[in-house]
Protein backbone atom coordinates (compact mmCIF):
# COMPACT_ATOMS: atom_id res chain seq x y z
CA UNK A 1 0.00 0.00 0.00
CA UNK A 2 1.29 3.44 -0.85
CA UNK A 3 1.95 5.67 2.14
CA UNK A 4 2.19 9.44 2.21
CA UNK A 5 3.38 12.22 4.51
CA UNK A 6 0.05 11.94 6.40
CA UNK A 7 0.87 8.33 7.30
CA UNK A 8 4.27 9.02 8.86
CA UNK A 9 5.12 9.87 12.49
CA UNK A 10 8.29 10.80 14.34
CA UNK A 11 9.68 7.57 15.79
CA UNK A 12 8.50 5.36 12.91
CA UNK A 13 11.18 2.75 12.31
CA UNK A 14 11.85 0.72 9.16
CA UNK A 15 14.18 -2.26 8.87
CA UNK A 16 15.58 -3.60 5.61
CA UNK A 17 16.62 -7.09 4.58
CA UNK A 18 20.38 -7.81 4.49
CA UNK A 19 22.88 -7.60 1.65
CA UNK A 20 26.29 -9.26 1.41
CA UNK A 21 29.16 -7.06 0.24
CA UNK A 22 30.55 -8.66 -2.91
CA UNK A 23 34.32 -8.39 -3.36
CA UNK A 24 34.11 -8.11 -7.16
CA UNK A 25 31.60 -5.27 -6.89
CA UNK A 26 33.67 -3.60 -4.15
CA UNK A 27 36.68 -3.63 -6.50
CA UNK A 28 34.82 -2.54 -9.63
CA UNK A 29 33.00 0.30 -7.83
CA UNK A 30 36.29 1.57 -6.40
CA UNK A 31 38.22 1.21 -9.68
CA UNK A 32 35.62 3.46 -11.31
CA UNK A 33 34.89 5.95 -8.53
CA UNK A 34 37.47 5.79 -5.73
CA UNK A 35 40.71 4.29 -7.05
CA UNK A 36 42.78 4.33 -3.86
CA UNK A 37 45.01 1.37 -2.86
CA UNK A 38 42.94 0.44 0.22
CA UNK A 39 39.91 -0.06 -2.07
CA UNK A 40 41.40 -1.56 -5.25
CA UNK A 41 44.69 -3.33 -4.49
CA UNK A 42 44.43 -6.51 -2.40
CA UNK A 43 48.18 -6.64 -1.69
CA UNK A 44 48.63 -2.97 -0.77
CA UNK A 45 45.43 -3.10 1.31
CA UNK A 46 46.72 -6.14 3.24
CA UNK A 47 49.91 -4.26 4.11
CA UNK A 48 48.06 -1.03 5.01
CA UNK A 49 46.38 0.27 8.14
CA UNK A 50 43.20 -1.78 7.61
CA UNK A 51 44.90 -5.18 6.99
CA UNK A 52 42.74 -5.88 3.96
CA UNK A 53 40.45 -4.37 1.35
CA UNK A 54 37.79 -1.95 2.57
CA UNK A 55 34.84 -0.59 0.61
CA UNK A 56 34.75 2.98 -0.66
CA UNK A 57 32.53 4.93 1.70
CA UNK A 58 30.45 5.91 -1.35
CA UNK A 59 29.89 2.25 -2.19
CA UNK A 60 28.59 1.71 1.35
CA UNK A 61 26.34 4.76 0.97
CA UNK A 62 25.02 3.39 -2.35
CA UNK A 63 24.32 -0.03 -0.80
CA UNK A 64 22.35 1.67 2.00
CA UNK A 65 20.36 3.58 -0.65
CA UNK A 66 19.70 0.26 -2.40
CA UNK A 67 18.43 -1.43 0.76
CA UNK A 68 16.20 1.55 1.60
CA UNK A 69 14.90 1.95 -1.98
CA UNK A 70 14.10 -1.73 -2.40
CA UNK A 71 12.37 -1.91 0.98
CA UNK A 72 9.81 0.61 -0.41
CA UNK A 73 8.70 1.89 2.99
CA UNK A 74 6.20 4.18 1.27
CA UNK A 75 5.12 1.78 -1.48
CA UNK A 76 5.35 3.60 -4.81
CA UNK A 77 5.24 7.10 -3.33
CA UNK A 78 8.26 8.99 -4.70
CA UNK A 79 10.79 10.17 -2.09
CA UNK A 80 13.31 12.72 -3.22
CA UNK A 81 16.51 13.22 -1.26
CA UNK A 82 17.14 16.94 -0.78
CA UNK A 83 20.30 16.61 1.23
CA UNK A 84 21.97 14.83 4.12
CA UNK A 85 22.81 16.52 7.43
CA UNK A 86 25.75 14.22 8.18
CA UNK A 87 27.45 11.03 7.06
CA UNK A 88 29.78 8.88 9.14
CA UNK A 89 31.69 5.68 8.47
CA UNK A 90 32.78 4.61 11.98
CA UNK A 91 33.90 1.06 11.09
CA UNK A 92 35.30 -0.15 7.73
CA UNK A 93 33.15 -2.34 5.47
CA UNK A 94 34.92 -5.41 4.10
CA UNK A 95 34.18 -8.02 1.41
CA UNK A 96 31.71 -10.60 2.73
CA UNK A 97 30.22 -8.28 5.35
CA UNK A 98 26.46 -8.64 5.72
CA UNK A 99 24.79 -5.24 6.05
CA UNK A 100 21.30 -4.25 7.13
CA UNK A 101 19.80 -0.82 7.68
CA UNK A 102 17.46 0.65 10.28
CA UNK A 103 15.87 3.97 9.35
CA UNK A 104 14.02 6.07 11.90
CA UNK A 105 12.01 9.23 11.33
CA UNK A 106 13.31 12.05 13.53
CA UNK A 107 11.38 15.09 12.31
CA UNK A 108 8.50 15.96 9.98
CA UNK A 109 8.28 19.53 8.71
CA UNK A 110 5.30 20.55 6.56
CA UNK A 111 6.37 22.72 3.63
CA UNK A 112 5.23 26.32 3.95
CA UNK A 113 5.54 27.12 0.26
CA UNK A 114 4.12 23.85 -1.10
CA UNK A 115 1.31 22.66 1.19
CA UNK A 116 1.07 19.31 -0.62
CA UNK A 117 4.56 18.32 0.54
CA UNK A 118 6.70 18.02 3.63
CA UNK A 119 10.29 17.35 4.61
CA UNK A 120 10.91 14.09 6.44
CA UNK A 121 14.19 13.95 8.38
CA UNK A 122 15.55 10.49 9.10
CA UNK A 123 18.51 8.69 10.56
CA UNK A 124 19.64 5.64 8.58
CA UNK A 125 22.03 3.37 10.47
CA UNK A 126 23.78 0.43 8.78
CA UNK A 127 25.02 -2.51 10.86
CA UNK A 128 27.36 -5.33 9.92
CA UNK A 129 26.97 -9.02 10.85
CA UNK A 130 28.63 -8.34 14.25
CA UNK A 131 26.17 -5.57 15.09
CA UNK A 132 28.79 -2.87 14.61
CA UNK A 133 27.59 0.43 13.17
CA UNK A 134 29.39 0.92 9.85
CA UNK A 135 27.47 3.89 8.47
CA UNK A 136 25.13 6.61 9.76
CA UNK A 137 23.37 9.13 7.52
CA UNK A 138 20.78 11.79 8.33
CA UNK A 139 18.90 12.43 5.08
CA UNK A 140 16.09 14.94 4.51
CA UNK A 141 13.49 13.81 1.98
CA UNK A 142 10.68 15.56 0.16
CA UNK A 143 7.49 13.53 0.58
CA UNK A 144 4.02 14.29 -0.85
CA UNK A 145 0.82 14.45 1.17
CA UNK A 146 -1.94 12.03 0.25
CA UNK A 147 -3.61 13.31 -2.95
CA UNK A 148 -7.17 14.59 -2.41
CA UNK A 149 -8.44 11.92 -4.84
CA UNK A 150 -7.24 9.25 -2.42
CA UNK A 151 -8.69 10.77 0.78
CA UNK A 152 -11.05 8.46 2.55
CA UNK A 153 -14.56 9.86 2.19
CA UNK B 1 55.09 15.45 -5.46
CA UNK B 2 53.44 13.99 -2.37
CA UNK B 3 51.97 16.57 -0.01
CA UNK B 4 51.18 16.16 3.66
CA UNK B 5 49.22 17.91 6.41
CA UNK B 6 52.18 20.28 6.87
CA UNK B 7 51.78 21.47 3.26
CA UNK B 8 48.09 22.42 3.53
CA UNK B 9 46.53 25.75 4.56
CA UNK B 10 43.00 26.99 5.11
CA UNK B 11 41.88 28.59 1.85
CA UNK B 12 43.84 26.21 -0.39
CA UNK B 13 41.73 25.52 -3.46
CA UNK B 14 41.92 22.58 -5.86
CA UNK B 15 40.14 22.28 -9.21
CA UNK B 16 39.52 19.03 -11.06
CA UNK B 17 39.20 18.26 -14.76
CA UNK B 18 35.67 17.71 -16.08
CA UNK B 19 33.68 14.51 -16.57
CA UNK B 20 30.64 13.97 -18.80
CA UNK B 21 27.70 12.12 -17.22
CA UNK B 22 27.11 9.02 -19.31
CA UNK B 23 23.46 7.97 -19.72
CA UNK B 24 24.26 4.25 -19.76
CA UNK B 25 26.25 4.55 -16.53
CA UNK B 26 23.52 6.73 -14.98
CA UNK B 27 20.98 3.97 -15.74
CA UNK B 28 23.16 1.06 -14.65
CA UNK B 29 24.20 2.76 -11.39
CA UNK B 30 20.57 3.52 -10.56
CA UNK B 31 19.30 0.05 -11.53
CA UNK B 32 21.77 -1.43 -9.03
CA UNK B 33 21.64 1.12 -6.20
CA UNK B 34 18.68 3.50 -6.55
CA UNK B 35 15.96 1.89 -8.69
CA UNK B 36 13.40 4.71 -8.71
CA UNK B 37 11.51 5.70 -11.88
CA UNK B 38 13.14 9.16 -12.18
CA UNK B 39 16.55 7.41 -12.37
CA UNK B 40 15.87 4.24 -14.38
CA UNK B 41 12.80 4.71 -16.59
CA UNK B 42 13.16 7.17 -19.49
CA UNK B 43 9.41 7.33 -20.18
CA UNK B 44 8.28 7.72 -16.57
CA UNK B 45 11.05 10.27 -15.98
CA UNK B 46 9.93 12.32 -18.99
CA UNK B 47 6.40 12.47 -17.59
CA UNK B 48 7.58 13.25 -14.03
CA UNK B 49 8.50 16.43 -12.18
CA UNK B 50 11.99 16.64 -13.73
CA UNK B 51 10.95 16.17 -17.38
CA UNK B 52 13.67 13.61 -18.00
CA UNK B 53 16.10 11.20 -16.37
CA UNK B 54 18.14 12.50 -13.44
CA UNK B 55 21.14 10.87 -11.78
CA UNK B 56 20.90 9.22 -8.39
CA UNK B 57 22.39 11.64 -5.88
CA UNK B 58 24.77 8.85 -4.86
CA UNK B 59 26.01 8.53 -8.43
CA UNK B 60 26.77 12.26 -8.42
CA UNK B 61 28.57 11.87 -5.08
CA UNK B 62 30.60 8.97 -6.51
CA UNK B 63 31.54 11.01 -9.62
CA UNK B 64 32.74 13.85 -7.35
CA UNK B 65 34.84 11.32 -5.40
CA UNK B 66 36.28 10.08 -8.71
CA UNK B 67 37.24 13.58 -9.85
CA UNK B 68 38.83 14.39 -6.49
CA UNK B 69 40.63 11.03 -6.20
CA UNK B 70 42.03 11.17 -9.71
CA UNK B 71 43.18 14.78 -9.29
CA UNK B 72 45.51 13.48 -6.53
CA UNK B 73 45.83 16.83 -4.78
CA UNK B 74 48.20 15.25 -2.26
CA UNK B 75 50.06 13.01 -4.70
CA UNK B 76 50.13 9.49 -3.27
CA UNK B 77 49.45 10.53 0.33
CA UNK B 78 46.46 8.51 1.56
CA UNK B 79 43.40 10.55 2.54
CA UNK B 80 40.76 8.78 4.53
CA UNK B 81 37.25 10.15 4.66
CA UNK B 82 35.98 10.10 8.26
CA UNK B 83 32.62 11.64 7.58
CA UNK B 84 30.79 14.43 5.83
CA UNK B 85 29.16 17.36 7.66
CA UNK B 86 26.53 17.92 4.98
CA UNK B 87 25.53 16.93 1.46
CA UNK B 88 23.23 18.88 -0.86
CA UNK B 89 21.95 18.32 -4.38
CA UNK B 90 20.47 21.73 -5.28
CA UNK B 91 20.05 21.10 -9.04
CA UNK B 92 19.44 17.74 -10.78
CA UNK B 93 22.25 16.09 -12.77
CA UNK B 94 21.20 14.85 -16.22
CA UNK B 95 22.75 12.64 -18.92
CA UNK B 96 25.33 14.61 -20.90
CA UNK B 97 26.00 17.12 -18.13
CA UNK B 98 29.65 18.09 -17.81
CA UNK B 99 30.72 18.27 -14.17
CA UNK B 100 33.79 19.74 -12.50
CA UNK B 101 34.65 20.09 -8.84
CA UNK B 102 36.28 22.82 -6.77
CA UNK B 103 37.48 21.76 -3.32
CA UNK B 104 38.54 24.30 -0.71
CA UNK B 105 40.12 23.66 2.68
CA UNK B 106 38.06 25.29 5.42
CA UNK B 107 39.69 24.02 8.63
CA UNK B 108 42.75 22.06 9.73
CA UNK B 109 42.63 20.43 13.16
CA UNK B 110 45.75 18.64 14.45
CA UNK B 111 44.86 15.34 16.12
CA UNK B 112 45.37 15.40 19.89
CA UNK B 113 45.56 11.64 20.26
CA UNK B 114 47.66 10.91 17.15
CA UNK B 115 50.22 13.70 16.68
CA UNK B 116 51.25 12.37 13.26
CA UNK B 117 47.81 13.11 11.81
CA UNK B 118 45.26 15.86 11.46
CA UNK B 119 41.69 16.35 10.29
CA UNK B 120 41.27 18.45 7.17
CA UNK B 121 37.78 19.88 6.66
CA UNK B 122 36.86 20.79 3.10
CA UNK B 123 33.99 21.99 0.97
CA UNK B 124 33.68 20.24 -2.39
CA UNK B 125 31.38 22.00 -4.85
CA UNK B 126 30.40 20.43 -8.19
CA UNK B 127 29.28 22.64 -11.08
CA UNK B 128 27.58 21.70 -14.33
CA UNK B 129 28.36 23.11 -17.80
CA UNK B 130 26.09 26.10 -17.09
CA UNK B 131 27.91 27.00 -13.89
CA UNK B 132 25.04 25.80 -11.71
CA UNK B 133 25.94 24.17 -8.41
CA UNK B 134 24.68 20.58 -8.54
CA UNK B 135 26.34 19.15 -5.42
CA UNK B 136 27.99 20.45 -2.25
CA UNK B 137 29.71 18.22 0.31
CA UNK B 138 31.69 19.11 3.44
CA UNK B 139 33.97 16.12 4.09
CA UNK B 140 36.41 15.68 6.95
CA UNK B 141 39.54 13.72 6.04
CA UNK B 142 42.32 12.15 8.06
CA UNK B 143 45.67 13.27 6.63
CA UNK B 144 49.16 12.30 7.83
CA UNK B 145 51.93 14.74 8.71
CA UNK B 146 55.13 14.52 6.68
CA UNK B 147 57.08 11.49 7.93
CA UNK B 148 60.27 12.39 9.83
CA UNK B 149 62.29 10.52 7.21
CA UNK B 150 61.13 13.05 4.58
CA UNK B 151 61.74 16.23 6.63
CA UNK B 152 64.07 18.65 4.91
CA UNK B 153 67.32 18.70 6.87
Coordinates of C-alpha atoms in Angstrom, one line a residue:
Chain A
X1 CA 0.0 0.0 0.0
X2 CA 1.3 3.4 -0.9
X3 CA 1.9 5.7 2.1
X4 CA 2.2 9.4 2.2
X5 CA 3.4 12.2 4.5
X6 CA 0.0 11.9 6.4
X7 CA 0.9 8.3 7.3
X8 CA 4.3 9.0 8.9
X9 CA 5.1 9.9 12.5
X10 CA 8.3 10.8 14.3
X11 CA 9.7 7.6 15.8
X12 CA 8.5 5.4 12.9
X13 CA 11.2 2.7 12.3
X14 CA 11.8 0.7 9.2
X15 CA 14.2 -2.3 8.9
X16 CA 15.6 -3.6 5.6
X17 CA 16.6 -7.1 4.6
X18 CA 20.4 -7.8 4.5
X19 CA 22.9 -7.6 1.6
X20 CA 26.3 -9.3 1.4
X21 CA 29.2 -7.1 0.2
X22 CA 30.5 -8.7 -2.9
X23 CA 34.3 -8.4 -3.4
X24 CA 34.1 -8.1 -7.2
X25 CA 31.6 -5.3 -6.9
X26 CA 33.7 -3.6 -4.1
X27 CA 36.7 -3.6 -6.5
X28 CA 34.8 -2.5 -9.6
X29 CA 33.0 0.3 -7.8
X30 CA 36.3 1.6 -6.4
X31 CA 38.2 1.2 -9.7
X32 CA 35.6 3.5 -11.3
X33 CA 34.9 5.9 -8.5
X34 CA 37.5 5.8 -5.7
X35 CA 40.7 4.3 -7.0
X36 CA 42.8 4.3 -3.9
X37 CA 45.0 1.4 -2.9
X38 CA 42.9 0.4 0.2
X39 CA 39.9 -0.1 -2.1
X40 CA 41.4 -1.6 -5.3
X41 CA 44.7 -3.3 -4.5
X42 CA 44.4 -6.5 -2.4
X43 CA 48.2 -6.6 -1.7
X44 CA 48.6 -3.0 -0.8
X45 CA 45.4 -3.1 1.3
X46 CA 46.7 -6.1 3.2
X47 CA 49.9 -4.3 4.1
X48 CA 48.1 -1.0 5.0
X49 CA 46.4 0.3 8.1
X50 CA 43.2 -1.8 7.6
X51 CA 44.9 -5.2 7.0
X52 CA 42.7 -5.9 4.0
X53 CA 40.5 -4.4 1.4
X54 CA 37.8 -1.9 2.6
X55 CA 34.8 -0.6 0.6
X56 CA 34.8 3.0 -0.7
X57 CA 32.5 4.9 1.7
X58 CA 30.4 5.9 -1.3
X59 CA 29.9 2.3 -2.2
X60 CA 28.6 1.7 1.3
X61 CA 26.3 4.8 1.0
X62 CA 25.0 3.4 -2.4
X63 CA 24.3 0.0 -0.8
X64 CA 22.4 1.7 2.0
X65 CA 20.4 3.6 -0.6
X66 CA 19.7 0.3 -2.4
X67 CA 18.4 -1.4 0.8
X68 CA 16.2 1.5 1.6
X69 CA 14.9 1.9 -2.0
X70 CA 14.1 -1.7 -2.4
X71 CA 12.4 -1.9 1.0
X72 CA 9.8 0.6 -0.4
X73 CA 8.7 1.9 3.0
X74 CA 6.2 4.2 1.3
X75 CA 5.1 1.8 -1.5
X76 CA 5.3 3.6 -4.8
X77 CA 5.2 7.1 -3.3
X78 CA 8.3 9.0 -4.7
X79 CA 10.8 10.2 -2.1
X80 CA 13.3 12.7 -3.2
X81 CA 16.5 13.2 -1.3
X82 CA 17.1 16.9 -0.8
X83 CA 20.3 16.6 1.2
X84 CA 22.0 14.8 4.1
X85 CA 22.8 16.5 7.4
X86 CA 25.7 14.2 8.2
X87 CA 27.4 11.0 7.1
X88 CA 29.8 8.9 9.1
X89 CA 31.7 5.7 8.5
X90 CA 32.8 4.6 12.0
X91 CA 33.9 1.1 11.1
X92 CA 35.3 -0.2 7.7
X93 CA 33.1 -2.3 5.5
X94 CA 34.9 -5.4 4.1
X95 CA 34.2 -8.0 1.4
X96 CA 31.7 -10.6 2.7
X97 CA 30.2 -8.3 5.3
X98 CA 26.5 -8.6 5.7
X99 CA 24.8 -5.2 6.1
X100 CA 21.3 -4.2 7.1
X101 CA 19.8 -0.8 7.7
X102 CA 17.5 0.6 10.3
X103 CA 15.9 4.0 9.4
X104 CA 14.0 6.1 11.9
X105 CA 12.0 9.2 11.3
X106 CA 13.3 12.1 13.5
X107 CA 11.4 15.1 12.3
X108 CA 8.5 16.0 10.0
X109 CA 8.3 19.5 8.7
X110 CA 5.3 20.5 6.6
X111 CA 6.4 22.7 3.6
X112 CA 5.2 26.3 3.9
X113 CA 5.5 27.1 0.3
X114 CA 4.1 23.8 -1.1
X115 CA 1.3 22.7 1.2
X116 CA 1.1 19.3 -0.6
X117 CA 4.6 18.3 0.5
X118 CA 6.7 18.0 3.6
X119 CA 10.3 17.3 4.6
X120 CA 10.9 14.1 6.4
X121 CA 14.2 14.0 8.4
X122 CA 15.6 10.5 9.1
X123 CA 18.5 8.7 10.6
X124 CA 19.6 5.6 8.6
X125 CA 22.0 3.4 10.5
X126 CA 23.8 0.4 8.8
X127 CA 25.0 -2.5 10.9
X128 CA 27.4 -5.3 9.9
X129 CA 27.0 -9.0 10.9
X130 CA 28.6 -8.3 14.2
X131 CA 26.2 -5.6 15.1
X132 CA 28.8 -2.9 14.6
X133 CA 27.6 0.4 13.2
X134 CA 29.4 0.9 9.9
X135 CA 27.5 3.9 8.5
X136 CA 25.1 6.6 9.8
X137 CA 23.4 9.1 7.5
X138 CA 20.8 11.8 8.3
X139 CA 18.9 12.4 5.1
X140 CA 16.1 14.9 4.5
X141 CA 13.5 13.8 2.0
X142 CA 10.7 15.6 0.2
X143 CA 7.5 13.5 0.6
X144 CA 4.0 14.3 -0.9
X145 CA 0.8 14.5 1.2
X146 CA -1.9 12.0 0.2
X147 CA -3.6 13.3 -2.9
X148 CA -7.2 14.6 -2.4
X149 CA -8.4 11.9 -4.8
X150 CA -7.2 9.3 -2.4
X151 CA -8.7 10.8 0.8
X152 CA -11.1 8.5 2.6
X153 CA -14.6 9.9 2.2
Chain B
X1 CA 55.1 15.4 -5.5
X2 CA 53.4 14.0 -2.4
X3 CA 52.0 16.6 0.0
X4 CA 51.2 16.2 3.7
X5 CA 49.2 17.9 6.4
X6 CA 52.2 20.3 6.9
X7 CA 51.8 21.5 3.3
X8 CA 48.1 22.4 3.5
X9 CA 46.5 25.7 4.6
X10 CA 43.0 27.0 5.1
X11 CA 41.9 28.6 1.9
X12 CA 43.8 26.2 -0.4
X13 CA 41.7 25.5 -3.5
X14 CA 41.9 22.6 -5.9
X15 CA 40.1 22.3 -9.2
X16 CA 39.5 19.0 -11.1
X17 CA 39.2 18.3 -14.8
X18 CA 35.7 17.7 -16.1
X19 CA 33.7 14.5 -16.6
X20 CA 30.6 14.0 -18.8
X21 CA 27.7 12.1 -17.2
X22 CA 27.1 9.0 -19.3
X23 CA 23.5 8.0 -19.7
X24 CA 24.3 4.2 -19.8
X25 CA 26.3 4.6 -16.5
X26 CA 23.5 6.7 -15.0
X27 CA 21.0 4.0 -15.7
X28 CA 23.2 1.1 -14.6
X29 CA 24.2 2.8 -11.4
X30 CA 20.6 3.5 -10.6
X31 CA 19.3 0.0 -11.5
X32 CA 21.8 -1.4 -9.0
X33 CA 21.6 1.1 -6.2
X34 CA 18.7 3.5 -6.5
X35 CA 16.0 1.9 -8.7
X36 CA 13.4 4.7 -8.7
X37 CA 11.5 5.7 -11.9
X38 CA 13.1 9.2 -12.2
X39 CA 16.6 7.4 -12.4
X40 CA 15.9 4.2 -14.4
X41 CA 12.8 4.7 -16.6
X42 CA 13.2 7.2 -19.5
X43 CA 9.4 7.3 -20.2
X44 CA 8.3 7.7 -16.6
X45 CA 11.1 10.3 -16.0
X46 CA 9.9 12.3 -19.0
X47 CA 6.4 12.5 -17.6
X48 CA 7.6 13.2 -14.0
X49 CA 8.5 16.4 -12.2
X50 CA 12.0 16.6 -13.7
X51 CA 10.9 16.2 -17.4
X52 CA 13.7 13.6 -18.0
X53 CA 16.1 11.2 -16.4
X54 CA 18.1 12.5 -13.4
X55 CA 21.1 10.9 -11.8
X56 CA 20.9 9.2 -8.4
X57 CA 22.4 11.6 -5.9
X58 CA 24.8 8.8 -4.9
X59 CA 26.0 8.5 -8.4
X60 CA 26.8 12.3 -8.4
X61 CA 28.6 11.9 -5.1
X62 CA 30.6 9.0 -6.5
X63 CA 31.5 11.0 -9.6
X64 CA 32.7 13.8 -7.4
X65 CA 34.8 11.3 -5.4
X66 CA 36.3 10.1 -8.7
X67 CA 37.2 13.6 -9.8
X68 CA 38.8 14.4 -6.5
X69 CA 40.6 11.0 -6.2
X70 CA 42.0 11.2 -9.7
X71 CA 43.2 14.8 -9.3
X72 CA 45.5 13.5 -6.5
X73 CA 45.8 16.8 -4.8
X74 CA 48.2 15.3 -2.3
X75 CA 50.1 13.0 -4.7
X76 CA 50.1 9.5 -3.3
X77 CA 49.5 10.5 0.3
X78 CA 46.5 8.5 1.6
X79 CA 43.4 10.6 2.5
X80 CA 40.8 8.8 4.5
X81 CA 37.2 10.2 4.7
X82 CA 36.0 10.1 8.3
X83 CA 32.6 11.6 7.6
X84 CA 30.8 14.4 5.8
X85 CA 29.2 17.4 7.7
X86 CA 26.5 17.9 5.0
X87 CA 25.5 16.9 1.5
X88 CA 23.2 18.9 -0.9
X89 CA 22.0 18.3 -4.4
X90 CA 20.5 21.7 -5.3
X91 CA 20.1 21.1 -9.0
X92 CA 19.4 17.7 -10.8
X93 CA 22.2 16.1 -12.8
X94 CA 21.2 14.8 -16.2
X95 CA 22.8 12.6 -18.9
X96 CA 25.3 14.6 -20.9
X97 CA 26.0 17.1 -18.1
X98 CA 29.7 18.1 -17.8
X99 CA 30.7 18.3 -14.2
X100 CA 33.8 19.7 -12.5
X101 CA 34.7 20.1 -8.8
X102 CA 36.3 22.8 -6.8
X103 CA 37.5 21.8 -3.3
X104 CA 38.5 24.3 -0.7
X105 CA 40.1 23.7 2.7
X106 CA 38.1 25.3 5.4
X107 CA 39.7 24.0 8.6
X108 CA 42.7 22.1 9.7
X109 CA 42.6 20.4 13.2
X110 CA 45.7 18.6 14.4
X111 CA 44.9 15.3 16.1
X112 CA 45.4 15.4 19.9
X113 CA 45.6 11.6 20.3
X114 CA 47.7 10.9 17.2
X115 CA 50.2 13.7 16.7
X116 CA 51.3 12.4 13.3
X117 CA 47.8 13.1 11.8
X118 CA 45.3 15.9 11.5
X119 CA 41.7 16.4 10.3
X120 CA 41.3 18.5 7.2
X121 CA 37.8 19.9 6.7
X122 CA 36.9 20.8 3.1
X123 CA 34.0 22.0 1.0
X124 CA 33.7 20.2 -2.4
X125 CA 31.4 22.0 -4.8
X126 CA 30.4 20.4 -8.2
X127 CA 29.3 22.6 -11.1
X128 CA 27.6 21.7 -14.3
X129 CA 28.4 23.1 -17.8
X130 CA 26.1 26.1 -17.1
X131 CA 27.9 27.0 -13.9
X132 CA 25.0 25.8 -11.7
X133 CA 25.9 24.2 -8.4
X134 CA 24.7 20.6 -8.5
X135 CA 26.3 19.2 -5.4
X136 CA 28.0 20.5 -2.3
X137 CA 29.7 18.2 0.3
X138 CA 31.7 19.1 3.4
X139 CA 34.0 16.1 4.1
X140 CA 36.4 15.7 6.9
X141 CA 39.5 13.7 6.0
X142 CA 42.3 12.1 8.1
X143 CA 45.7 13.3 6.6
X144 CA 49.2 12.3 7.8
X145 CA 51.9 14.7 8.7
X146 CA 55.1 14.5 6.7
X147 CA 57.1 11.5 7.9
X148 CA 60.3 12.4 9.8
X149 CA 62.3 10.5 7.2
X150 CA 61.1 13.1 4.6
X151 CA 61.7 16.2 6.6
X152 CA 64.1 18.6 4.9
X153 CA 67.3 18.7 6.9

